[in-house]
Amino acid sequence: MRADRLVSLVLLLRQRGRLTADTLARELEVSTRTVLRDIEALSAAGVPVYAERGRHGGFALLPGFQTELIGLNHDEALALLVAGSRRGAQAFGLGSALASAMRKVVDALPESYRATATGAAQRLLVDPETDLLARRLVREEVPDTIVSEIRRAVFAGHKLRIHYAAVAQTPKWRTVDPIGLVTARGQGYLLATMSGADRTYRLSRVLAAEELPEPAQRPERVDLDRAWQERSTQFRTGGDRVTVLVRVDPARREDLVRTALAVRAEEADADGRLRLEVSFQDRRHAEWALWQLATGAEALTPQWLRTSLRDRAAAIATCYGESSGRTGTT
């Protein structure tokens, strides 16, 4: 354990520069006295760590210090190998780079870890292409040249010009300020702003991309998870969304909630059924979702949805009527 902690201490100083003993103690979850002993041990081992006195002092490494320390324990190596199986890298055009990195990680592992970590990783599967109902995870292919250009602009903090094909619109060029990249269920998205307004672009709809030399107008730091949650909320509640009041069998509640964009209200009826107010992306989405539940749910409002479901059921009944499909007898 101490060897792992010493490696972590060196990596903290390399990545973050000068740190106080108290800060190192918090990061490593040990006492300040333990940190001081570890610093002495590193110095004795030839690691050029030195102390700076004063109010803004702390410990630092000599500039330019390099090390080949890997310091991975078994679980850390396993975590990296499992992370390498995730599909986000594919969405961002980093699949080959990730494969190369994983090979280097495995090669750098101590011999005692190499076989056990790779063997254990083979027994963990993350995000398979199909679920238990054989429904495939739909993943869209995006040319590496386009993704690479977008990725460079994101990392460099430069403006980005994209030729974007929005749904039911003629493709056109847009100049945006890129904020970050997100992958969700195998789909890649660019989070950006345009003239100060939030914009979210699906990478598969970007036909061409060009990194511009001008700096992007964006904050230095961003909480990408929070930004994604906020935009997801905007997507669910904006546009041509449809709100439906539904009575549903409790046994089918999760099926309904899983297909809806959001649940706005919920209460129990006297007969044991649940009454939910849910929203869907549009009329087609609402009709499809309620049809899947058959008699397990009843749309109370809006009336157009009740009429549409009734007409569809009548058409199915007619199709499968007693005289339907008969070709005669011999």
Coordinates of C-alpha atoms in Angstrom, one line a residue:
M1 CA 0.0 0.0 0.0
R2 CA 2.8 2.4 0.8
A3 CA 4.4 1.9 -2.6
D4 CA 1.0 2.8 -4.3
R5 CA 0.7 5.9 -2.1
L6 CA 4.3 7.1 -3.0
V7 CA 3.5 6.7 -6.7
S8 CA 0.2 8.7 -6.1
L9 CA 2.1 11.4 -4.3
V10 CA 4.6 11.8 -7.2
L11 CA 1.8 11.9 -9.7
L12 CA -0.1 14.5 -7.8
L13 CA 3.0 16.8 -7.7
R14 CA 3.7 16.2 -11.4
Q15 CA 0.1 17.0 -12.4
R16 CA -0.7 19.8 -10.1
G17 CA 2.6 21.4 -9.2
R18 CA 3.4 22.7 -5.7
L19 CA 1.0 21.4 -3.0
T20 CA 1.0 21.8 0.8
A21 CA 1.3 18.8 3.2
D22 CA -2.3 19.4 4.3
T23 CA -3.5 19.2 0.7
L24 CA -1.5 16.1 0.0
A25 CA -2.9 14.5 3.2
R26 CA -6.5 15.2 2.1
E27 CA -5.9 13.8 -1.4
L28 CA -4.2 10.7 -0.1
E29 CA -6.5 10.3 2.9
V30 CA -3.6 10.0 5.3
S31 CA -2.2 12.2 8.1
T32 CA 0.1 15.1 7.6
R33 CA 2.8 13.3 9.5
T34 CA 2.5 10.3 7.0
V35 CA 2.9 12.7 4.1
L36 CA 6.1 14.1 5.7
R37 CA 7.5 10.6 6.1
D38 CA 6.7 9.8 2.5
I39 CA 8.4 13.0 1.3
E40 CA 11.5 11.9 3.2
A41 CA 11.3 8.4 1.7
L42 CA 11.1 9.8 -1.8
S43 CA 14.0 12.1 -1.3
A44 CA 16.1 9.2 0.0
A45 CA 15.2 7.2 -3.1
G46 CA 16.5 10.0 -5.4
V47 CA 13.2 11.6 -6.4
P48 CA 13.9 15.4 -6.6
V49 CA 11.2 16.6 -4.3
Y50 CA 11.9 19.8 -2.4
A51 CA 10.1 22.1 0.1
E52 CA 9.3 25.8 -0.3
R53 CA 8.9 27.8 2.9
G54 CA 6.5 30.6 3.5
R55 CA 2.8 31.3 3.4
H56 CA 2.5 30.0 -0.2
G57 CA 5.0 27.2 0.3
G58 CA 4.6 23.5 -0.1
F59 CA 6.3 20.6 -1.8
A60 CA 7.2 20.4 -5.5
L61 CA 9.3 18.4 -7.9
L62 CA 12.2 19.9 -9.7
P63 CA 11.1 21.3 -13.2
G64 CA 11.5 18.8 -16.0
F65 CA 11.5 15.7 -13.7
Q66 CA 10.3 12.7 -15.6
T67 CA 9.6 9.2 -14.5
E68 CA 8.4 6.0 -16.0
L69 CA 6.5 5.0 -12.9
I70 CA 3.3 3.2 -13.7
G71 CA 2.3 2.2 -10.1
L72 CA -0.9 0.5 -11.1
N73 CA -2.3 -2.1 -8.7
H74 CA -4.5 -5.0 -9.9
D75 CA -7.9 -3.2 -9.4
E76 CA -6.6 0.0 -11.1
A77 CA -5.3 -1.9 -14.1
L78 CA -8.6 -3.8 -14.3
A79 CA -10.6 -0.5 -14.2
L80 CA -8.6 0.8 -17.1
L81 CA -9.1 -2.4 -19.2
V82 CA -12.8 -2.3 -18.5
A83 CA -13.0 1.4 -19.3
G84 CA -11.3 0.5 -22.6
S85 CA -14.3 -1.7 -23.5
R86 CA -16.7 1.2 -23.4
R87 CA -18.0 2.6 -26.7
G88 CA -17.7 6.3 -26.1
A89 CA -14.2 6.3 -27.8
Q90 CA -15.8 5.0 -31.0
A91 CA -18.3 7.9 -31.0
F92 CA -15.5 10.4 -30.7
G93 CA -13.2 8.8 -33.3
L94 CA -10.7 7.5 -30.7
G95 CA -11.3 3.8 -31.1
S96 CA -7.8 3.0 -32.6
A97 CA -6.1 5.3 -30.1
L98 CA -7.8 3.6 -27.2
A99 CA -6.9 0.2 -28.5
S100 CA -3.3 1.3 -28.8
A101 CA -3.3 2.8 -25.3
M102 CA -4.8 -0.4 -23.8
R103 CA -2.0 -2.4 -25.4
K104 CA 0.6 -0.1 -23.8
V105 CA -1.1 -0.4 -20.4
V106 CA -1.1 -4.2 -20.5
D107 CA 2.6 -4.2 -21.7
A108 CA 3.6 -1.9 -18.8
L109 CA 1.9 -4.0 -16.1
P110 CA 4.0 -6.0 -13.8
E111 CA 4.1 -9.6 -14.8
S112 CA 2.2 -10.7 -11.7
Y113 CA -0.7 -8.4 -12.7
R114 CA -0.8 -8.9 -16.5
A115 CA -2.4 -12.3 -16.7
T116 CA -4.9 -11.8 -13.9
A117 CA -6.0 -8.3 -14.9
T118 CA -6.6 -9.2 -18.6
G119 CA -8.3 -12.5 -17.6
A120 CA -10.6 -10.7 -15.2
A121 CA -11.4 -8.0 -17.8
Q122 CA -12.6 -10.7 -20.2
R123 CA -15.3 -11.6 -17.6
L124 CA -16.8 -8.1 -17.5
L125 CA -19.0 -6.8 -20.3
V126 CA -20.0 -3.1 -20.5
D127 CA -22.7 -1.7 -22.8
P128 CA -23.2 -4.8 -25.1
E129 CA -24.6 -4.2 -28.5
T130 CA -28.0 -5.9 -27.6
D131 CA -30.0 -6.2 -24.5
L132 CA -31.8 -9.3 -23.2
L133 CA -34.7 -8.7 -25.6
A134 CA -32.2 -8.6 -28.5
R135 CA -32.8 -4.9 -29.1
R136 CA -29.7 -3.5 -30.8
L137 CA -27.9 -0.4 -29.5
V138 CA -28.2 1.9 -32.6
R139 CA -24.8 3.5 -33.1
E140 CA -24.2 5.9 -36.0
E141 CA -21.0 6.1 -37.9
V142 CA -19.2 9.5 -38.2
P143 CA -16.2 9.9 -40.5
D144 CA -13.0 10.2 -38.4
T145 CA -11.9 13.3 -40.3
I146 CA -15.0 15.2 -39.1
V147 CA -14.8 14.0 -35.5
S148 CA -11.1 14.8 -35.4
E149 CA -11.7 18.3 -36.6
I150 CA -14.4 18.9 -34.0
R151 CA -12.3 17.3 -31.3
R152 CA -9.4 19.6 -32.0
A153 CA -11.5 22.7 -31.8
V154 CA -13.0 21.5 -28.5
F155 CA -9.6 20.9 -26.9
A156 CA -8.0 24.0 -28.4
G157 CA -10.8 26.3 -27.4
H158 CA -11.3 27.5 -31.0
K159 CA -14.4 28.5 -32.8
L160 CA -15.8 25.8 -35.1
R161 CA -17.6 25.9 -38.5
I162 CA -19.9 23.0 -39.2
H163 CA -22.1 22.1 -42.1
Y164 CA -25.1 20.7 -40.3
A165 CA -28.1 18.8 -41.5
A166 CA -30.9 19.4 -39.0
V167 CA -34.0 17.3 -39.2
A168 CA -36.3 18.3 -42.0
Q169 CA -34.1 21.2 -42.9
T170 CA -31.6 22.0 -45.7
P171 CA -28.0 21.6 -44.5
K172 CA -26.3 24.9 -43.8
W173 CA -23.0 26.2 -42.4
R174 CA -23.0 27.4 -38.8
T175 CA -20.1 29.0 -36.7
V176 CA -20.3 27.9 -33.1
D177 CA -18.3 28.0 -29.8
P178 CA -17.7 24.4 -28.8
I179 CA -18.0 23.5 -25.2
G180 CA -17.6 19.7 -25.0
L181 CA -18.4 16.3 -26.5
V182 CA -20.9 13.8 -25.0
T183 CA -21.8 10.2 -25.9
A184 CA -25.2 8.8 -24.9
R185 CA -26.3 5.3 -25.9
G186 CA -23.7 5.1 -28.6
Q187 CA -24.6 8.5 -30.1
G188 CA -22.1 11.4 -30.1
Y189 CA -23.1 15.0 -29.5
L190 CA -21.4 18.4 -29.6
L191 CA -22.4 20.8 -26.9
A192 CA -21.8 24.4 -28.1
T193 CA -23.2 27.9 -28.0
M194 CA -24.0 30.1 -31.0
S195 CA -24.4 33.8 -30.4
G196 CA -24.5 33.1 -26.7
A197 CA -27.4 30.6 -27.0
D198 CA -27.1 26.9 -26.0
R199 CA -26.9 24.5 -28.9
T200 CA -26.6 20.7 -29.1
Y201 CA -25.6 19.0 -32.4
R202 CA -25.7 15.3 -33.2
L203 CA -22.3 14.3 -34.6
S204 CA -23.9 12.0 -37.2
R205 CA -25.6 15.1 -38.8
V206 CA -22.4 17.1 -39.2
L207 CA -21.5 16.8 -42.9
A208 CA -18.2 18.8 -42.6
A209 CA -16.3 20.6 -40.0
E210 CA -13.5 23.2 -39.9
E211 CA -11.6 24.4 -36.9
L212 CA -11.2 28.2 -37.0
P213 CA -8.2 30.2 -35.5
E214 CA -10.4 32.5 -33.5
P215 CA -10.7 31.7 -29.7
A216 CA -14.1 30.3 -28.7
Q217 CA -16.3 32.4 -26.4
R218 CA -16.8 30.0 -23.5
P219 CA -16.0 29.6 -19.8
E220 CA -12.6 28.2 -18.8
R221 CA -14.2 25.5 -16.8
V222 CA -17.4 23.5 -17.4
D223 CA -19.4 20.9 -15.6
L224 CA -20.3 18.8 -18.7
D225 CA -22.5 16.4 -16.8
R226 CA -24.6 19.3 -15.4
A227 CA -24.7 21.0 -18.8
W228 CA -26.0 17.7 -20.4
Q229 CA -28.7 17.3 -17.7
E230 CA -29.9 20.9 -18.3
R231 CA -30.1 20.4 -22.0
S232 CA -31.8 17.1 -21.6
T233 CA -34.4 18.9 -19.5
Q234 CA -34.8 21.6 -22.1
F235 CA -35.3 19.0 -24.8
R236 CA -37.9 17.1 -22.9
T237 CA -40.0 20.2 -22.1
G238 CA -39.6 22.3 -25.2
G239 CA -40.7 22.2 -28.8
D240 CA -43.8 20.3 -30.0
R241 CA -44.0 18.1 -26.8
V242 CA -47.3 16.3 -26.1
T243 CA -48.7 16.0 -22.6
V244 CA -51.0 13.0 -21.9
L245 CA -53.1 12.0 -18.9
V246 CA -53.0 8.2 -18.5
R247 CA -54.6 5.6 -16.3
V248 CA -52.2 2.7 -16.1
D249 CA -52.0 -0.7 -14.4
P250 CA -49.3 -0.5 -11.7
A251 CA -47.7 -3.6 -13.3
R252 CA -47.1 -1.5 -16.5
R253 CA -46.1 1.7 -14.9
E254 CA -42.4 1.2 -15.5
D255 CA -43.1 0.4 -19.2
L256 CA -44.9 3.7 -19.6
V257 CA -42.3 5.7 -17.7
R258 CA -39.5 4.2 -19.7
T259 CA -41.0 5.4 -23.0
A260 CA -42.1 8.9 -21.8
L261 CA -39.8 11.9 -21.8
A262 CA -40.9 13.0 -18.3
V263 CA -43.5 12.3 -15.6
R264 CA -45.2 15.6 -14.5
A265 CA -47.6 14.3 -11.9
E266 CA -48.8 11.0 -10.4
E267 CA -51.6 9.8 -8.1
A268 CA -53.5 6.7 -7.3
D269 CA -57.1 6.1 -8.4
A270 CA -59.7 4.4 -6.1
D271 CA -59.7 1.2 -8.2
G272 CA -55.9 0.7 -7.7
R273 CA -54.8 2.0 -11.0
L274 CA -52.3 4.9 -11.3
R275 CA -53.1 8.2 -12.9
L276 CA -50.0 9.8 -14.5
E277 CA -49.4 13.0 -16.5
V278 CA -46.6 12.3 -18.8
S279 CA -45.0 14.0 -21.8
F280 CA -43.9 12.6 -25.1
Q281 CA -41.7 14.0 -27.9
D282 CA -44.6 14.4 -30.4
R283 CA -48.0 12.9 -31.4
R284 CA -46.4 9.9 -33.1
H285 CA -44.3 9.2 -30.0
A286 CA -47.4 9.4 -27.7
E287 CA -49.5 7.1 -29.9
W288 CA -46.7 4.5 -30.3
A289 CA -46.0 4.4 -26.5
L290 CA -49.7 4.0 -25.5
W291 CA -50.3 1.4 -28.2
Q292 CA -47.4 -0.8 -26.8
L293 CA -49.3 -1.0 -23.5
A294 CA -52.5 -2.3 -25.0
T295 CA -55.2 -2.6 -22.3
G296 CA -52.6 -2.0 -19.6
A297 CA -53.1 1.7 -20.0
E298 CA -55.8 4.1 -21.0
A299 CA -55.2 7.6 -22.4
L300 CA -57.7 10.0 -20.8
T301 CA -56.6 13.1 -22.6
P302 CA -56.1 14.5 -25.2
Q303 CA -59.1 13.4 -27.2
W304 CA -57.2 13.1 -30.5
L305 CA -55.0 10.4 -29.0
R306 CA -58.0 8.4 -27.7
T307 CA -59.6 8.7 -31.2
S308 CA -56.4 7.6 -32.9
L309 CA -55.9 4.6 -30.7
R310 CA -59.5 3.6 -31.1
D311 CA -59.3 3.8 -34.9
R312 CA -56.1 1.8 -34.9
A313 CA -57.7 -0.9 -32.7
A314 CA -60.7 -1.0 -35.0
A315 CA -58.6 -1.5 -38.1
I316 CA -56.7 -4.3 -36.4
A317 CA -60.0 -6.0 -35.4
T318 CA -61.2 -5.7 -39.0
C319 CA -58.0 -7.2 -40.3
Y320 CA -58.3 -10.2 -38.0
G321 CA -62.0 -10.7 -38.3
E322 CA -63.5 -14.1 -38.8
S323 CA -63.9 -13.7 -42.6
S324 CA -60.5 -12.0 -43.0
G325 CA -57.7 -14.0 -44.6
R326 CA -59.8 -16.9 -45.8
T327 CA -58.8 -18.3 -49.2
G328 CA -61.6 -20.8 -49.5
T329 CA -61.9 -24.5 -48.8
T330 CA -61.6 -27.6 -50.9

